[in-house]
Amino acid sequence: LDARLPIANPNDELGRLGTTFNDLFARLGQSFDQLKRFTSEASHELRTPLTVIRSVGEVALRERRDEAAYRDTIGTMLEEADRLTQLVQSLLMLARADSGRIVLGREAFDLGRLTWDAVNHLRVLAEEKGQQIEVAVSSLMVLGDPAVLRQAVVNILDNAIKHSPPDAVVAIACRTHADLAEITVADQGPGIPAEHLPHLFDRFYRVDAARGRQDGDRRGGFGLGLAIARWAVEAHGGRIEADSAPGKGSVFRIALPRERTLSHPEGTTP
Ligand code: ADP
């Protein structure tokens, strides 16, 4: 997609118009490249569970086995089918977000209650690992789409639990900070090396991607959870960031503009 216009004099009117067009072409080219990358990565991820389902099915058909072994195979197939469902749901969510087809709700709700909601939703996972979730939450009214924001908080809390060792404490807090409504999730996990931090919220980005694939570890995520969380927060005019270092655990912070959203309830979505 190389369609740059030749520019004789960048300072006259035609030249400026040409420069504007060239910037536009460059941006279009970038979007096109991103789309191509997204499609190819999505296809790759979709193919992996399908390959597993196919190959365990073929082997089971070929070999005579006892009932327990067949049940085992069926269990694996269902697990992969669940992963596929999860992946398709995430991809659909991002595709809808990209095309602007998600109309965000604008209702007043308590961010503190939403935080408790997310904690209660994931508490079992933490308890299974012998972890404790420490909750420090104050009631905090904000405007927005609670279902969309809940997804962001759940994704971050889920990561904190997933990456923390047994018996660790995960701390979640919801409070006002300056004129922002802030949710922080702090864990005692392995932390994230600095070189990964700028890419953490990119689609399909995984810190331990290479290792996961080599081990044939199929339980790892798809690298879409934080991308979805970023979209959800930014769609509300907020910011999401991570502060982490190896051996020091991680802190994820969601900051939402409080005053602005509350004082213009009739405005369009940010
Ligand atoms: P996934 O769905 O694969 O977990 P995410 O987008 O949620 O993907 O996270 C991207 C990457 O960031 C993951 O591969 C994981 O290695 C890393 N990560 C996210 N949260 C944490 C955390 N709390 N501690 C350590 N690493 C994390």
Tab-separated table of N, CA and C in Angstrom, residues 205-268:
chain	number	residue	atom	x	y	z
A	205	TYR	N	-0.663	-10.339	23.404
A	205	TYR	CA	0.657	-10.242	24.014
A	205	TYR	C	0.706	-11.077	25.292
A	206	ARG	N	1.685	-11.978	25.344
A	206	ARG	CA	1.885	-12.802	26.534
A	206	ARG	C	3.334	-12.703	26.969
A	207	VAL	N	3.532	-12.548	28.245
A	207	VAL	CA	4.896	-12.420	28.749
A	207	VAL	C	5.646	-13.735	28.578
A	208	ASP	N	4.947	-14.836	28.831
A	208	ASP	CA	5.624	-16.136	28.795
A	208	ASP	C	5.161	-16.971	27.602
A	209	ALA	N	4.877	-16.296	26.488
A	209	ALA	CA	4.305	-16.986	25.324
A	209	ALA	C	5.204	-18.122	24.843
A	210	ALA	N	6.492	-17.827	24.669
A	210	ALA	CA	7.408	-18.816	24.097
A	210	ALA	C	7.457	-20.063	24.986
A	211	ARG	N	7.602	-19.825	26.313
A	211	ARG	CA	7.713	-20.950	27.219
A	211	ARG	C	6.431	-21.790	27.190
A	212	GLY	N	5.284	-21.093	27.220
A	212	GLY	CA	3.999	-21.796	27.210
A	212	GLY	C	3.869	-22.726	26.019
A	213	ARG	N	4.286	-22.235	24.846
A	213	ARG	CA	4.113	-23.054	23.645
A	213	ARG	C	5.056	-24.247	23.649
A	214	GLN	N	6.301	-24.024	24.093
A	214	GLN	CA	7.273	-25.123	24.105
A	214	GLN	C	6.806	-26.254	25.002
A	215	ASP	N	6.253	-25.886	26.162
A	215	ASP	CA	5.807	-26.901	27.106
A	215	ASP	C	4.522	-27.566	26.654
A	216	GLY	N	3.949	-27.059	25.560
A	216	GLY	CA	2.654	-27.560	25.149
A	216	GLY	C	1.612	-27.245	26.208
A	217	ASP	N	1.871	-26.186	26.988
A	217	ASP	CA	0.956	-25.815	28.059
A	217	ASP	C	-0.271	-25.132	27.467
A	218	ARG	N	-1.392	-25.843	27.473
A	218	ARG	CA	-2.572	-25.287	26.835
A	218	ARG	C	-3.419	-24.482	27.809
A	219	ARG	N	-3.000	-24.454	29.077
A	219	ARG	CA	-3.835	-23.756	30.043
A	219	ARG	C	-3.578	-22.259	30.075
A	220	GLY	N	-2.492	-21.812	29.447
A	220	GLY	CA	-2.182	-20.385	29.416
A	220	GLY	C	-3.283	-19.618	28.706
A	221	GLY	N	-3.377	-18.304	28.977
A	221	GLY	CA	-4.422	-17.509	28.337
A	221	GLY	C	-4.059	-17.162	26.897
A	222	PHE	N	-4.903	-16.331	26.285
A	222	PHE	CA	-4.683	-15.941	24.899
A	222	PHE	C	-4.027	-14.575	24.763
A	223	GLY	N	-3.825	-13.908	25.891
A	223	GLY	CA	-3.237	-12.576	25.803
A	223	GLY	C	-4.251	-11.525	25.358
A	224	LEU	N	-5.527	-11.771	25.655
A	224	LEU	CA	-6.565	-10.806	25.255
A	224	LEU	C	-7.223	-10.118	26.453
A	225	GLY	N	-7.037	-10.688	27.645
A	225	GLY	CA	-7.710	-10.165	28.840
A	225	GLY	C	-7.391	-8.699	29.116
A	226	LEU	N	-6.111	-8.356	29.050
A	226	LEU	CA	-5.732	-6.974	29.346
A	226	LEU	C	-6.093	-6.029	28.197
A	227	ALA	N	-6.105	-6.546	26.971
A	227	ALA	CA	-6.520	-5.710	25.833
A	227	ALA	C	-7.989	-5.316	25.992
A	228	ILE	N	-8.796	-6.274	26.429
A	228	ILE	CA	-10.214	-5.995	26.650
A	228	ILE	C	-10.379	-5.018	27.820
A	229	ALA	N	-9.586	-5.237	28.874
A	229	ALA	CA	-9.660	-4.330	30.032
A	229	ALA	C	-9.289	-2.909	29.614
A	230	ARG	N	-8.253	-2.767	28.796
A	230	ARG	CA	-7.848	-1.429	28.365
A	230	ARG	C	-8.964	-0.758	27.555
A	231	TRP	N	-9.548	-1.542	26.641
A	231	TRP	CA	-10.631	-0.951	25.858
A	231	TRP	C	-11.755	-0.464	26.779
A	232	ALA	N	-12.154	-1.322	27.732
A	232	ALA	CA	-13.277	-0.987	28.622
A	232	ALA	C	-13.003	0.303	29.389
A	233	VAL	N	-11.777	0.438	29.901
A	233	VAL	CA	-11.435	1.603	30.710
A	233	VAL	C	-11.325	2.857	29.832
A	234	GLU	N	-10.658	2.735	28.694
A	234	GLU	CA	-10.479	3.905	27.825
A	234	GLU	C	-11.797	4.368	27.229
A	235	ALA	N	-12.709	3.434	26.994
A	235	ALA	CA	-14.031	3.809	26.482
A	235	ALA	C	-14.777	4.669	27.493
A	236	HIS	N	-14.358	4.603	28.766
A	236	HIS	CA	-14.951	5.441	29.807
A	236	HIS	C	-14.107	6.684	30.071
A	237	GLY	N	-13.155	6.960	29.186
A	237	GLY	CA	-12.308	8.132	29.362
A	237	GLY	C	-11.268	7.944	30.455
A	238	GLY	N	-11.029	6.697	30.840
A	238	GLY	CA	-10.082	6.429	31.921
A	238	GLY	C	-8.743	5.910	31.421
A	239	ARG	N	-7.899	5.554	32.374
A	239	ARG	CA	-6.569	5.026	32.053
A	239	ARG	C	-6.332	3.748	32.843
A	240	ILE	N	-5.549	2.855	32.231
A	240	ILE	CA	-5.183	1.639	32.949
A	240	ILE	C	-3.678	1.485	32.834
A	241	GLU	N	-3.019	1.125	33.942
A	241	GLU	CA	-1.564	0.981	33.868
A	241	GLU	C	-1.076	-0.099	34.828
A	242	ALA	N	0.144	-0.555	34.560
A	242	ALA	CA	0.729	-1.599	35.390
A	242	ALA	C	2.066	-1.117	35.923
A	243	ASP	N	2.306	-1.433	37.181
A	243	ASP	CA	3.574	-1.103	37.812
A	243	ASP	C	4.108	-2.422	38.374
A	244	SER	N	5.269	-2.836	37.896
A	244	SER	CA	5.730	-4.151	38.313
A	244	SER	C	7.232	-4.294	38.126
A	245	ALA	N	7.809	-5.196	38.864
A	245	ALA	CA	9.216	-5.550	38.686
A	245	ALA	C	9.392	-6.992	39.132
A	246	PRO	N	10.317	-7.714	38.500
A	246	PRO	CA	10.505	-9.116	38.875
A	246	PRO	C	10.799	-9.238	40.365
A	247	GLY	N	10.120	-10.154	41.011
A	247	GLY	CA	10.342	-10.382	42.433
A	247	GLY	C	9.586	-9.434	43.347
A	248	LYS	N	8.916	-8.452	42.748
A	248	LYS	CA	8.241	-7.454	43.587
A	248	LYS	C	6.716	-7.490	43.464
A	249	GLY	N	6.194	-8.432	42.697
A	249	GLY	CA	4.761	-8.443	42.487
A	249	GLY	C	4.326	-7.377	41.494
A	250	SER	N	3.032	-7.245	41.286
A	250	SER	CA	2.510	-6.289	40.306
A	250	SER	C	1.368	-5.486	40.911
A	251	VAL	N	1.245	-4.248	40.463
A	251	VAL	CA	0.081	-3.434	40.815
A	251	VAL	C	-0.561	-2.950	39.518
A	252	PHE	N	-1.829	-3.257	39.345
A	252	PHE	CA	-2.587	-2.743	38.198
A	252	PHE	C	-3.537	-1.677	38.706
A	253	ARG	N	-3.607	-0.571	37.965
A	253	ARG	CA	-4.402	0.564	38.410
A	253	ARG	C	-5.359	1.015	37.311
A	254	ILE	N	-6.630	1.107	37.687
A	254	ILE	CA	-7.644	1.664	36.779
A	254	ILE	C	-8.039	3.016	37.345
A	255	ALA	N	-7.949	4.064	36.539
A	255	ALA	CA	-8.350	5.389	37.006
A	255	ALA	C	-9.440	5.928	36.089
A	256	LEU	N	-10.572	6.281	36.679
A	256	LEU	CA	-11.704	6.788	35.897
A	256	LEU	C	-11.973	8.240	36.272
A	257	PRO	N	-12.242	9.074	35.274
A	257	PRO	CA	-12.547	10.470	35.578
A	257	PRO	C	-13.894	10.555	36.286
A	258	ARG	N	-13.894	11.071	37.484
A	258	ARG	CA	-15.093	11.011	38.301
A	258	ARG	C	-15.974	12.239	38.098
A	259	GLU	N	-15.387	13.414	38.315
A	259	GLU	CA	-16.140	14.666	38.217
A	259	GLU	C	-16.804	14.796	36.860
A	260	ARG	N	-15.974	14.594	35.808
A	260	ARG	CA	-16.453	14.839	34.462
A	260	ARG	C	-17.648	13.938	34.139
A	261	THR	N	-17.523	12.665	34.455
A	261	THR	CA	-18.618	11.764	34.105
A	261	THR	C	-19.864	12.090	34.916
A	262	LEU	N	-19.660	12.489	36.196
A	262	LEU	CA	-20.836	12.743	37.022
A	262	LEU	C	-21.513	14.066	36.721
A	263	SER	N	-20.730	15.036	36.236
A	263	SER	CA	-21.345	16.347	36.037
A	263	SER	C	-21.982	16.503	34.653
A	264	HIS	N	-21.718	15.543	33.744
A	264	HIS	CA	-22.350	15.629	32.419
A	264	HIS	C	-23.063	14.333	32.075
A	265	PRO	N	-24.061	13.968	32.868
A	265	PRO	CA	-24.690	12.673	32.651
A	265	PRO	C	-25.370	12.562	31.286
A	266	GLU	N	-25.730	13.705	30.687
A	266	GLU	CA	-26.474	13.596	29.429
A	266	GLU	C	-25.560	13.572	28.209
A	267	GLY	N	-24.241	13.742	28.432
A	267	GLY	CA	-23.289	13.811	27.314
A	267	GLY	C	-23.184	12.517	26.546
A	268	THR	N	-22.507	12.584	25.403
A	268	THR	CA	-22.298	11.359	24.627
A	268	THR	C	-21.193	10.547	25.269
